[in-house]
Short mmCIF file of C-alpha atoms in Angstrom, two decimals:
data_model
loop_
_atom_site.label_atom_id
_atom_site.label_comp_id
_atom_site.label_asym_id
_atom_site.label_seq_id
_atom_site.Cartn_x
_atom_site.Cartn_y
_atom_site.Cartn_z
CA MET A 1 -18.03 37.21 -9.35
CA ALA A 2 -15.78 40.52 -9.82
CA GLU A 3 -17.53 41.98 -12.78
CA HIS A 4 -20.64 40.97 -11.28
CA GLY A 5 -20.17 42.67 -7.92
CA ALA A 6 -19.15 45.60 -10.49
CA HIS A 7 -22.42 45.16 -12.45
CA LEU A 8 -24.69 45.29 -9.36
CA THR A 9 -22.83 47.95 -8.19
CA SER A 10 -23.37 50.22 -10.88
CA ALA A 11 -27.48 48.95 -10.83
CA TYR A 12 -27.80 50.41 -8.23
CA SER A 13 -25.87 53.27 -7.80
CA ALA A 14 -28.59 53.95 -11.23
CA GLU A 15 -31.22 53.62 -8.92
CA ILE A 16 -30.41 56.81 -6.35
CA PRO A 17 -31.36 59.37 -7.89
CA THR A 18 -28.45 63.05 -7.67
CA ILE A 19 -28.50 65.38 -5.12
CA PHE A 20 -29.93 67.58 -7.45
CA GLU A 21 -33.56 65.14 -8.32
CA VAL A 22 -34.10 65.41 -4.90
CA LEU A 23 -32.54 69.57 -4.75
CA ALA A 24 -35.35 70.19 -7.45
CA GLN A 25 -38.58 67.62 -6.45
CA ASP A 26 -37.84 69.87 -2.61
CA SER A 27 -37.77 72.85 -4.52
CA LEU A 28 -40.89 71.67 -6.06
CA MET A 29 -43.34 72.12 -2.99
CA SER A 30 -41.46 75.27 -1.44
CA ILE A 31 -42.52 76.93 -4.48
CA VAL A 32 -45.78 75.93 -4.95
CA ARG A 33 -47.18 76.50 -1.00
CA PRO A 34 -46.23 80.58 -1.84
CA ALA A 35 -47.77 80.88 -4.50
CA VAL A 36 -51.49 79.42 -3.76
CA LYS A 37 -50.61 82.12 -0.77
CA HIS A 38 -50.85 85.24 -3.20
CA ALA A 39 -53.21 84.04 -5.05
CA VAL A 40 -55.46 83.35 -2.22
CA ARG A 41 -54.14 86.44 -0.62
CA VAL A 42 -55.41 88.19 -3.96
CA LEU A 43 -58.69 86.60 -4.21
CA ALA A 44 -59.31 87.94 -0.79
CA GLU A 45 -58.93 91.53 -1.43
CA ASN A 46 -60.99 91.46 -3.87
CA ARG A 47 -63.45 89.78 -2.12
CA PRO A 48 -63.15 90.29 1.00
CA GLU A 49 -66.96 89.37 1.94
CA THR A 50 -66.27 86.06 0.64
CA PHE A 51 -62.81 84.91 0.87
CA SER A 52 -60.73 86.68 3.76
CA TRP A 53 -61.48 83.50 5.23
CA LEU A 54 -59.57 82.29 3.65
CA LEU A 55 -56.22 83.72 4.12
CA GLN A 56 -57.84 83.97 7.98
CA TYR A 57 -56.85 79.72 7.88
CA PHE A 58 -54.61 79.69 4.94
CA ASP A 59 -52.15 77.53 7.04
CA GLU A 60 -54.38 75.37 7.67
CA LEU A 61 -56.58 74.63 5.05
CA TYR A 62 -52.37 74.00 3.51
CA CYS A 63 -52.34 71.55 4.93
CA LEU A 64 -55.44 69.44 4.62
CA LEU A 65 -54.85 70.19 0.97
CA ASP A 66 -51.86 68.21 1.89
CA PHE A 67 -52.71 65.96 3.46
CA THR A 68 -54.51 65.46 0.88
CA VAL A 69 -52.47 65.01 -1.85
CA GLN A 70 -49.34 63.53 -0.22
CA ARG A 71 -51.33 60.46 1.32
CA TYR A 72 -52.81 60.07 -2.65
CA TYR A 73 -49.90 59.46 -3.69
CA LEU A 74 -47.77 58.27 -1.09
CA GLN A 75 -50.49 55.57 -1.63
CA LYS A 76 -51.06 54.61 -5.40
CA TYR A 77 -47.49 55.61 -6.07
CA GLY A 78 -44.86 55.18 -2.87
CA ALA A 79 -44.55 58.36 -2.81
CA SER A 80 -45.03 62.12 -3.08
CA PHE A 81 -46.54 64.65 -5.40
CA ALA A 82 -42.94 66.17 -5.68
CA GLU A 83 -41.15 62.78 -5.35
CA ASN A 84 -43.46 61.33 -8.20
CA PHE A 85 -43.16 64.27 -10.33
CA TYR A 86 -39.36 63.55 -10.99
CA ASP A 87 -40.38 59.80 -11.08
CA LEU A 88 -38.42 58.96 -7.65
CA LYS A 89 -40.61 56.58 -5.82
CA ARG A 90 -40.11 56.20 -1.69
CA VAL A 91 -38.59 52.28 -0.25
CA PRO A 92 -37.67 51.31 3.02
CA ALA A 93 -34.29 51.53 4.64
CA ASN A 94 -32.59 48.98 5.40
CA SER A 95 -34.09 46.78 3.73
CA SER A 96 -35.03 45.05 0.57
CA SER A 97 -38.45 45.83 -0.66
CA SER A 98 -39.23 47.84 -2.43
CA ARG A 99 -42.82 48.89 -1.42
CA LEU A 100 -43.68 51.75 0.70
CA PRO A 101 -45.47 49.61 3.35
CA LYS A 102 -48.79 51.49 5.68
CA THR A 103 -46.45 52.47 8.87
CA ARG A 104 -43.80 54.37 6.67
CA GLN A 105 -46.99 55.67 4.25
CA TRP A 106 -47.59 57.00 8.16
CA THR A 107 -44.54 57.87 9.15
CA SER A 108 -43.81 60.61 5.27
CA LEU A 109 -47.25 61.94 5.75
CA VAL A 110 -46.08 62.71 9.54
CA CYS A 111 -43.36 63.97 7.68
CA LEU A 112 -44.23 65.33 5.32
CA VAL A 113 -47.71 67.81 6.41
CA LEU A 114 -47.37 68.09 9.68
CA ILE A 115 -44.03 68.35 10.38
CA PRO A 116 -43.53 70.86 8.34
CA TYR A 117 -47.34 73.39 9.13
CA VAL A 118 -46.05 73.02 12.96
CA LYS A 119 -42.80 74.06 11.77
CA THR A 120 -43.98 77.05 9.66
CA LYS A 121 -46.89 78.06 12.84
CA VAL A 122 -43.29 78.52 15.48
CA ASP A 123 -42.08 80.66 12.92
CA GLN A 124 -44.87 82.92 13.16
CA MET A 125 -44.87 82.72 16.65
CA PHE A 126 -41.83 83.82 16.38
CA GLU A 127 -41.42 86.26 14.63
CA ASP A 128 -44.91 88.69 15.60
CA LEU A 129 -43.18 88.32 19.33
CA ARG A 130 -39.97 89.44 18.61
CA HIS A 131 -42.15 92.41 16.14
CA ARG A 132 -44.76 92.85 18.71
CA TYR A 133 -41.20 93.30 21.84
CA GLY A 134 -38.64 94.70 19.64
CA PRO A 135 -34.65 92.35 19.93
CA SER A 136 -34.00 93.28 23.07
CA GLY A 137 -37.29 90.32 23.65
CA ARG A 138 -38.30 92.09 27.46
CA ILE A 139 -42.01 90.69 27.62
CA SER A 140 -44.36 93.78 29.35
CA SER A 141 -45.30 92.53 32.78
CA GLY A 142 -49.21 92.66 31.55
CA HIS A 143 -48.63 88.47 31.80
CA HIS A 144 -48.28 86.13 33.86
CA PRO A 145 -44.75 85.07 35.67
CA ALA A 146 -44.88 81.33 34.49
CA ILE A 147 -45.42 82.90 30.64
CA ARG A 148 -43.64 85.87 30.69
CA LYS A 149 -40.55 83.33 31.38
CA PHE A 150 -41.10 80.85 28.77
CA LEU A 151 -42.18 83.54 26.09
CA GLN A 152 -38.21 85.36 27.25
CA ALA A 153 -36.71 81.38 26.89
CA PHE A 154 -38.42 80.94 23.55
CA LEU A 155 -36.99 84.27 21.80
CA ALA A 156 -33.78 83.57 24.24
CA ALA A 157 -33.73 80.07 22.59
CA TYR A 158 -35.19 80.50 19.22
CA PRO A 159 -32.65 81.95 17.01
CA TYR A 160 -30.03 78.89 17.91
CA VAL A 161 -32.90 75.84 17.59
CA HIS A 162 -33.25 76.81 14.06
CA MET A 163 -29.95 77.33 13.02
CA THR A 164 -29.06 74.05 14.41
CA TRP A 165 -31.75 72.65 12.51
CA GLU A 166 -30.92 74.38 9.48
CA GLY A 167 -27.16 73.77 9.93
CA ALA A 168 -28.66 69.66 10.12
CA CYS A 169 -30.18 70.23 7.03
CA LEU A 170 -27.20 71.17 5.67
CA TRP A 171 -24.86 67.81 6.69
CA TYR A 172 -27.02 65.98 5.05
CA GLN A 173 -27.39 67.25 1.59
CA LEU A 174 -23.42 67.35 2.26
CA ALA A 175 -23.09 64.53 2.89
CA TYR A 176 -25.44 63.14 -0.12
CA MET A 177 -23.68 64.78 -1.98
CA LEU A 178 -20.41 63.07 -0.99
CA GLY A 179 -21.67 59.83 -1.42
CA GLN A 180 -21.31 59.63 3.03
CA GLY A 181 -24.86 59.92 3.55
CA ARG A 182 -27.81 57.41 1.99
CA PHE A 183 -30.68 60.23 3.50
CA HIS A 184 -30.41 64.12 1.53
CA SER A 185 -33.23 65.63 4.32
CA PRO A 186 -33.21 65.28 8.28
CA PHE A 187 -37.20 65.14 7.14
CA LEU A 188 -36.23 61.49 5.38
CA HIS A 189 -34.53 60.43 7.56
CA LEU A 190 -37.05 60.12 10.11
CA SER A 191 -39.52 58.57 8.00
CA GLY A 192 -37.05 55.72 7.30
CA THR A 193 -37.27 55.61 4.61
CA GLU A 194 -35.11 56.22 0.93
CA LEU A 195 -35.86 57.92 -2.40
CA ARG A 196 -34.92 55.66 -5.32
CA ARG A 197 -36.14 56.01 -9.21
CA LEU A 198 -38.43 54.63 -10.66
CA GLY A 199 -38.10 51.29 -13.16
CA GLU A 200 -39.03 49.76 -15.19
CA ASP A 201 -40.85 47.33 -12.49
CA ASP A 202 -42.72 50.87 -11.35
CA LEU A 203 -44.99 51.11 -14.67
CA PRO A 204 -48.37 49.78 -15.18
CA THR A 205 -48.79 46.48 -17.25
CA GLN A 206 -52.26 45.80 -18.23
CA GLN A 207 -50.74 41.40 -18.87
CA ASP A 208 -52.48 39.96 -15.83
CA ARG A 209 -55.43 41.70 -16.19
CA LYS A 210 -58.36 39.59 -16.89
CA HIS A 211 -60.07 41.21 -20.04
CA VAL A 212 -63.38 40.95 -21.17
CA SER A 213 -65.03 43.31 -24.33
CA TRP A 214 -68.01 44.42 -23.57
CA ALA A 215 -70.00 42.21 -26.88
CA ASP A 216 -69.33 40.09 -24.27
CA ALA A 217 -69.80 40.85 -21.01
CA ARG A 218 -72.51 40.35 -18.82
CA LEU A 219 -74.37 44.23 -16.86
CA ALA A 220 -73.12 44.32 -13.81
CA GLN A 221 -69.33 42.97 -15.84
CA ARG A 222 -70.06 46.57 -18.55
CA ILE A 223 -70.77 48.67 -15.02
CA GLY A 224 -67.82 47.30 -13.48
CA ILE A 225 -66.27 48.49 -16.33
CA ILE A 226 -67.87 52.01 -16.81
CA THR A 227 -66.78 52.50 -13.69
CA ARG A 228 -63.37 51.83 -13.76
CA LYS A 229 -62.48 53.36 -16.79
CA SER A 230 -64.23 56.17 -15.30
CA LEU A 231 -62.95 56.18 -12.61
CA SER A 232 -59.50 56.48 -14.34
CA ALA A 233 -60.23 59.44 -16.68
CA ALA A 234 -61.04 60.86 -13.15
CA ALA A 235 -56.97 60.15 -11.75
CA VAL A 236 -55.20 61.50 -14.69
CA THR A 237 -57.21 64.22 -14.57
CA VAL A 238 -57.19 65.21 -11.89
CA SER A 239 -53.33 64.09 -12.30
CA THR A 240 -51.93 65.85 -14.80
CA SER A 241 -54.32 68.88 -12.88
CA LEU A 242 -51.96 69.62 -10.68
CA SER A 243 -49.17 68.87 -12.78
CA VAL A 244 -49.72 71.46 -14.83
CA GLY A 245 -50.69 73.98 -11.89
CA VAL A 246 -48.06 73.35 -10.26
CA PHE A 247 -46.42 75.31 -13.30
CA PHE A 248 -49.25 78.01 -13.45
CA LEU A 249 -48.31 78.80 -9.75
CA GLN A 250 -44.83 78.41 -10.55
CA PHE A 251 -46.12 81.62 -13.03
CA LEU A 252 -47.58 83.38 -10.72
CA GLU A 253 -44.95 83.24 -7.75
CA TRP A 254 -42.58 84.59 -10.52
CA TRP A 255 -45.44 87.36 -11.85
CA TYR A 256 -46.39 88.76 -8.29
CA SER A 257 -43.10 88.49 -6.35
CA SER A 258 -42.39 93.08 -6.58
CA ASP A 259 -46.64 92.83 -5.73
CA THR A 260 -47.45 94.22 -9.32
CA ASN A 261 -50.86 94.35 -7.94
CA ALA A 262 -50.65 96.53 -4.88
CA PRO A 263 -50.34 99.95 -5.06
CA SER A 264 -47.61 102.62 -5.68
CA LEU A 265 -46.66 105.01 -2.46
CA THR A 266 -46.20 107.64 -4.96
CA ALA A 267 -49.63 107.72 -6.69
CA LEU A 268 -51.77 108.04 -4.20
CA PRO A 269 -51.85 112.00 -2.75
CA ILE A 270 -49.56 113.52 0.96
CA PRO A 271 -51.98 114.18 4.23
CA ASP A 272 -53.22 116.42 5.44
CA PRO A 273 -51.29 117.33 9.70
CA PRO A 274 -53.88 115.38 12.04
CA GLN A 275 -55.18 118.49 13.41
CA ASN A 276 -55.64 116.24 17.36
CA ASP A 277 -53.93 117.01 20.06
CA TYR A 278 -50.69 114.63 19.85
CA GLN A 279 -49.76 116.77 16.33
CA GLY A 280 -46.79 118.53 18.65
CA SER A 281 -45.32 115.54 20.46
CA SER A 282 -43.16 114.15 18.09
CA CYS A 283 -43.67 110.54 20.06
CA ILE A 284 -47.53 109.91 21.08
CA CYS A 285 -49.00 107.52 19.70
CA PRO A 286 -52.07 108.97 17.38
CA LEU A 287 -53.65 105.73 18.75
CA CYS A 288 -54.12 106.00 22.42
CA ALA A 289 -52.27 109.52 23.31
CA ARG A 290 -49.19 108.08 25.15
CA THR A 291 -45.76 107.30 24.12
CA ARG A 292 -44.50 105.15 22.16
CA THR A 293 -43.02 101.54 22.08
CA ASN A 294 -41.34 99.27 18.98
CA ASP A 295 -41.80 102.08 16.90
CA THR A 296 -43.42 101.37 13.79
CA ALA A 297 -44.10 103.54 11.02
CA LEU A 298 -47.21 103.14 8.66
CA SER A 299 -45.42 103.16 4.97
CA VAL A 300 -48.95 104.40 2.95
CA SER A 301 -49.12 107.75 5.51
CA GLY A 302 -45.81 108.06 7.26
CA TYR A 303 -47.49 108.05 10.49
CA VAL A 304 -46.20 106.26 13.61
CA PHE A 305 -47.79 104.00 16.07
CA CYS A 306 -46.54 101.37 18.62
CA TYR A 307 -46.61 98.47 16.85
CA PRO A 308 -49.21 96.55 19.42
CA CYS A 309 -51.56 99.68 18.71
CA ILE A 310 -51.02 100.05 14.20
CA HIS A 311 -51.04 95.88 14.60
CA GLY A 312 -54.48 95.29 15.75
CA TYR A 313 -56.20 98.52 14.01
CA ILE A 314 -54.88 97.72 10.96
CA GLN A 315 -56.27 93.75 10.94
CA LYS A 316 -59.79 95.11 12.64
CA HIS A 317 -59.99 98.55 9.61
CA GLY A 318 -57.45 97.49 7.38
CA CYS A 319 -57.23 101.87 7.12
CA CYS A 320 -54.85 104.78 8.31
CA PRO A 321 -56.21 105.62 11.58
CA VAL A 322 -55.05 109.38 10.50
CA THR A 323 -55.06 109.45 6.45
CA GLY A 324 -57.73 106.02 6.05
CA PHE A 325 -55.54 105.37 3.41
CA PRO A 326 -55.57 100.45 2.73
CA ALA A 327 -53.20 99.43 4.07
CA ARG A 328 -52.33 95.73 5.19
CA THR A 329 -49.36 94.31 7.90
CA ASP A 330 -47.05 94.09 5.35
CA HIS A 331 -47.21 98.24 4.70
CA MET A 332 -45.54 98.24 8.80
CA ILE A 333 -42.48 99.62 8.60
CA LYS A 334 -40.57 98.89 12.26
CA LEU A 335 -37.99 102.33 13.14
CA TYR A 336 -35.07 101.86 15.71
CA PRO A 337 -34.38 104.56 16.56
CA PRO A 338 -29.81 105.04 17.87
CA ASP A 339 -30.63 105.36 21.02
CA SER A 340 -32.47 101.49 21.11
#
């Protein structure tokens, strides 16, 4: 009896992936997104009249693409794309069943696609508000009082919410690594599923499928054979392309990590001093001609503007308003004077 129990325990442990496997599949999708975004950015900058909309709606388009891919893999393999890539599968928590029911597939989709999308948009909103109103978080009086209070509360509370979430993720990973938890992330816990390694029973088999030779098949059967083989070939092609594409996107992310395609700032000519009325003042914004707020320098030219002024101008015109040099929003540098 003890030997039988030890055998069951060792077999069960063999099914549970290690912390390195689960973290590897997590990092796979975290690498894919920035690599795809960089490829889209390069495409949009080279052909802005045709592909600029791809960068503008990237989050929504990527969410739709991610939803399509993850739904296909959850229905066919019972795992996400990254989990299947590392020979893992999802099983219902607190259940002896090895198949993933429809309800667990949809909850997994919500945790894999929808919640990360919402978190990305909230992070972007927080960063935009923090850069727009500075570290003090003082919202201008131009907003409705209720909206102003909400934004101020959001700026004050979100860093603690984000810290709590990251702490929870770390706690789940430590508990899983020490064998004290079945879930390595809160997302997996919320979906009600656990990760297991693929076994022999999960491999496709042809033994139970009725085989009909081409010579003995009728016309309708031949059409069915051609259709099945075509769909199978298409599925294998898509799956292989995704796997190869992952490595290609990882290479792109590494290759463009230093933004080698961006023009060197030292290669640009030194701009002439402006000939406007604000030339003699060091605290006037060249765009609004008023005292600057939230000082922001443009690295391609060195001129300093108000953050809302230069942010809106670059998004609309894509250049420095003083020198005309090509500029992007990532060329903006926030300045923090000593008296701030």
